[in-house]
CSV table of C-alpha atoms in Angstrom, one decimal:
chain,number,residue,atom,x,y,z
A,65,MET,CA,65.9,-75.1,45.7
A,66,THR,CA,68.9,-74.7,48.0
A,67,ILE,CA,67.6,-74.3,51.5
A,68,MET,CA,70.0,-73.1,54.2
A,69,PHE,CA,69.4,-73.2,57.9
A,70,SER,CA,71.2,-70.4,59.7
A,71,GLN,CA,71.3,-70.4,63.5
A,72,VAL,CA,70.0,-67.1,64.8
A,73,SER,CA,72.8,-65.5,66.9
A,74,ASP,CA,72.8,-61.8,66.4
A,75,MET,CA,70.4,-58.9,66.7
A,76,GLN,CA,70.0,-58.4,62.9
A,77,GLN,CA,68.8,-62.1,62.6
A,78,ILE,CA,66.5,-61.8,65.6
A,79,GLU,CA,64.9,-58.7,64.1
A,80,GLN,CA,64.6,-60.6,60.8
A,81,VAL,CA,62.8,-63.5,62.5
A,82,ALA,CA,60.5,-61.1,64.5
A,83,ALA,CA,59.5,-59.3,61.2
A,84,LEU,CA,58.9,-62.6,59.5
A,85,ALA,CA,56.8,-63.8,62.5
A,86,SER,CA,54.6,-60.7,62.5
A,87,ASP,CA,54.0,-61.0,58.8
A,88,ILE,CA,53.2,-64.7,58.9
A,89,TRP,CA,51.1,-64.6,62.0
A,90,HIS,CA,48.9,-61.7,60.8
A,91,GLU,CA,48.4,-63.3,57.4
A,92,TYR,CA,47.9,-66.9,58.5
A,93,TYR,CA,46.1,-67.0,61.8
A,94,ILE,CA,43.4,-64.4,61.1
A,95,THR,CA,41.1,-67.3,60.1
A,96,LEU,CA,41.9,-69.2,63.3
A,97,ILE,CA,42.1,-66.6,66.1
A,98,THR,CA,41.2,-63.0,66.6
A,99,ARG,CA,43.4,-60.1,65.5
A,100,GLU,CA,43.7,-59.1,69.2
A,101,GLN,CA,45.0,-62.5,70.1
A,102,ILE,CA,47.4,-62.5,67.2
A,103,THR,CA,48.8,-59.2,68.2
A,104,TYR,CA,49.1,-60.3,71.9
A,105,MET,CA,50.8,-63.6,71.0
A,106,VAL,CA,53.3,-61.9,68.5
A,107,ASP,CA,54.2,-59.3,71.2
A,108,LYS,CA,54.5,-61.9,73.9
A,109,TYR,CA,56.2,-64.7,72.0
A,110,GLN,CA,57.7,-63.5,68.7
A,111,SER,CA,58.8,-59.9,69.3
A,112,VAL,CA,62.5,-59.0,69.4
A,113,PRO,CA,62.7,-58.9,73.2
A,114,ALA,CA,60.8,-62.2,73.5
A,115,ILE,CA,63.0,-64.0,71.0
A,116,GLU,CA,66.1,-62.6,72.6
A,117,GLN,CA,64.9,-63.8,76.0
A,118,GLN,CA,64.1,-67.3,74.7
A,119,ILE,CA,67.5,-67.7,73.1
A,120,GLN,CA,69.5,-66.2,76.0
A,121,SER,CA,67.8,-67.7,79.0
A,122,GLU,CA,65.1,-70.2,78.1
A,123,GLY,CA,67.1,-72.8,76.1
A,124,TYR,CA,65.6,-72.1,72.7
A,125,THR,CA,67.5,-72.3,69.5
A,126,TYR,CA,66.2,-70.4,66.5
A,127,TYR,CA,67.0,-71.1,62.8
A,128,LEU,CA,66.3,-68.9,59.9
A,129,MET,CA,65.4,-70.8,56.7
A,130,GLN,CA,66.6,-69.2,53.6
A,131,ASN,CA,66.5,-70.0,49.9
A,132,GLY,CA,69.8,-68.3,48.8
A,133,SER,CA,69.6,-64.9,50.5
A,134,THR,CA,65.7,-64.9,50.6
A,135,PRO,CA,64.3,-65.7,54.1
A,136,VAL,CA,61.4,-68.2,53.6
A,137,GLY,CA,60.6,-69.1,57.3
A,138,TYR,CA,62.0,-70.0,60.6
A,139,LEU,CA,61.9,-72.6,63.4
A,140,ALA,CA,62.7,-72.7,67.1
A,141,PHE,CA,63.1,-75.6,69.4
A,142,LYS,CA,64.6,-76.7,72.7
A,143,GLN,CA,65.6,-80.0,74.2
A,144,GLU,CA,63.7,-81.3,77.2
A,145,ASP,CA,63.4,-84.8,78.7
A,146,GLY,CA,65.2,-86.5,75.8
A,147,LYS,CA,62.9,-85.0,73.2
A,148,MET,CA,62.9,-82.0,71.0
A,149,PHE,CA,60.1,-79.5,71.5
A,150,LEU,CA,59.4,-77.9,68.2
A,151,SER,CA,58.0,-74.6,69.5
A,152,LYS,CA,57.9,-72.7,66.2
A,153,PHE,CA,57.8,-73.7,62.6
A,154,TYR,CA,56.6,-71.1,60.1
A,155,VAL,CA,56.9,-70.6,56.3
A,156,ALA,CA,56.0,-67.3,54.6
A,157,GLN,CA,52.9,-67.5,52.4
A,158,GLU,CA,54.6,-67.2,49.1
A,159,HIS,CA,56.9,-70.1,49.9
A,160,ARG,CA,54.4,-72.7,51.2
A,161,GLY,CA,53.9,-75.9,49.2
A,162,LYS,CA,57.4,-75.9,47.9
A,163,GLY,CA,58.9,-78.7,50.0
A,164,TYR,CA,60.3,-76.5,52.8
A,165,ALA,CA,58.5,-78.6,55.4
A,166,SER,CA,60.2,-81.7,54.2
A,167,LYS,CA,63.6,-80.0,54.3
A,168,ALA,CA,63.0,-78.7,57.8
A,169,ASP,CA,61.8,-82.1,59.0
A,170,ALA,CA,64.9,-83.8,57.7
A,171,PHE,CA,67.1,-81.1,59.3
A,172,LEU,CA,65.3,-81.5,62.7
A,173,GLU,CA,65.6,-85.3,62.5
A,174,GLN,CA,69.4,-84.9,61.8
A,175,LEU,CA,69.8,-82.6,64.8
A,176,CYS,CA,67.9,-85.1,67.0
A,177,ALA,CA,70.1,-87.9,65.8
A,178,GLU,CA,73.2,-85.9,66.6
A,179,SER,CA,71.8,-85.1,70.1
A,180,GLY,CA,70.5,-88.6,70.9
A,181,LEU,CA,66.9,-87.4,71.0
A,182,SER,CA,64.1,-90.0,70.5
A,183,ARG,CA,61.1,-87.8,69.6
A,184,ILE,CA,60.0,-84.5,68.3
A,185,TRP,CA,56.8,-83.0,69.8
A,186,LEU,CA,54.8,-79.8,69.1
A,187,THR,CA,51.5,-78.1,69.7
A,188,VAL,CA,49.2,-77.0,66.9
A,189,ASN,CA,45.9,-75.2,67.0
A,190,ARG,CA,43.3,-77.8,66.8
A,191,ASP,CA,41.5,-75.9,64.0
A,192,ASN,CA,44.7,-75.6,61.9
A,193,ARG,CA,43.8,-78.4,59.5
A,194,SER,CA,46.4,-77.7,56.9
A,195,SER,CA,49.3,-77.7,59.3
A,196,ILE,CA,47.9,-80.8,61.1
A,197,ALA,CA,47.8,-82.6,57.7
A,198,VAL,CA,51.4,-81.6,57.0
A,199,TYR,CA,52.6,-82.9,60.4
A,200,GLU,CA,50.6,-86.2,59.9
A,201,LYS,CA,52.2,-86.6,56.5
A,202,LYS,CA,55.6,-86.2,58.2
A,203,GLY,CA,54.8,-89.0,60.7
A,204,PHE,CA,53.5,-87.0,63.7
A,205,ARG,CA,50.5,-88.3,65.5
A,206,LYS,CA,48.1,-86.6,67.9
A,207,VAL,CA,48.8,-87.7,71.4
A,208,ARG,CA,46.5,-85.4,73.4
A,209,GLU,CA,44.6,-82.2,73.5
A,210,GLN,CA,45.5,-79.2,75.8
A,211,VAL,CA,44.1,-75.8,76.5
A,212,ALA,CA,46.7,-73.4,77.9
A,213,ASP,CA,45.8,-70.0,79.4
A,214,ILE,CA,48.3,-67.5,78.0
A,215,GLY,CA,47.1,-64.5,79.8
A,216,SER,CA,44.9,-61.4,79.0
A,217,GLY,CA,41.9,-63.7,78.6
A,218,PHE,CA,43.4,-65.7,75.7
A,219,VAL,CA,43.9,-69.5,75.5
A,220,MET,CA,45.7,-71.8,73.1
A,221,ASP,CA,43.4,-74.7,72.2
A,222,ASP,CA,45.8,-77.2,70.8
A,223,PHE,CA,46.6,-80.8,69.8
A,224,VAL,CA,49.9,-82.1,71.1
A,225,MET,CA,51.5,-84.1,68.3
A,226,GLU,CA,54.6,-86.3,68.5
A,227,LYS,CA,56.9,-88.1,66.1
A,228,GLU,CA,58.9,-91.1,67.3
A,229,LEU,CA,62.3,-91.1,65.5
A,230,VAL,CA,63.8,-94.3,64.2
A,231,PRO,CA,67.3,-94.7,65.7
A,232,GLN,CA,70.1,-94.3,63.1
A,233,SER,CA,72.2,-97.4,62.6
A,234,VAL,CA,75.9,-96.8,63.0
């Protein structure tokens, strides 16, 4: 398995991420939230215009994860307060359980080390047991719970998880 992380920088890549997002969200989240909320969240946060806005003016960096030329997932993050906020990390269904989370975790830790960031934090749906288990295995711990109103009568009911990074010795 040769995983490559390609920074998303052009419209073709943004469209690829948006298509991946729609497929993954509609497949994965149907057991956790309603179809209406999935559609709303994909349109609001993972559509081409939303991703473009996040990259151009909200400080997010997106990476497409590929095995050779095959897209297997994507991630997005931004730096804030000396930490990395991992906003999005998704792997397509047919590629789960193949070690991509470990590769992504190592990649993110390397980026944090290069940028002098001390922690990675994220939010995860509190009923998303499989993802929570993966994050815990990677060293994340639950630090609090939060309910965020995202509009149109929908909320995100999440755990905030955080991983403290061990400083790299020089």
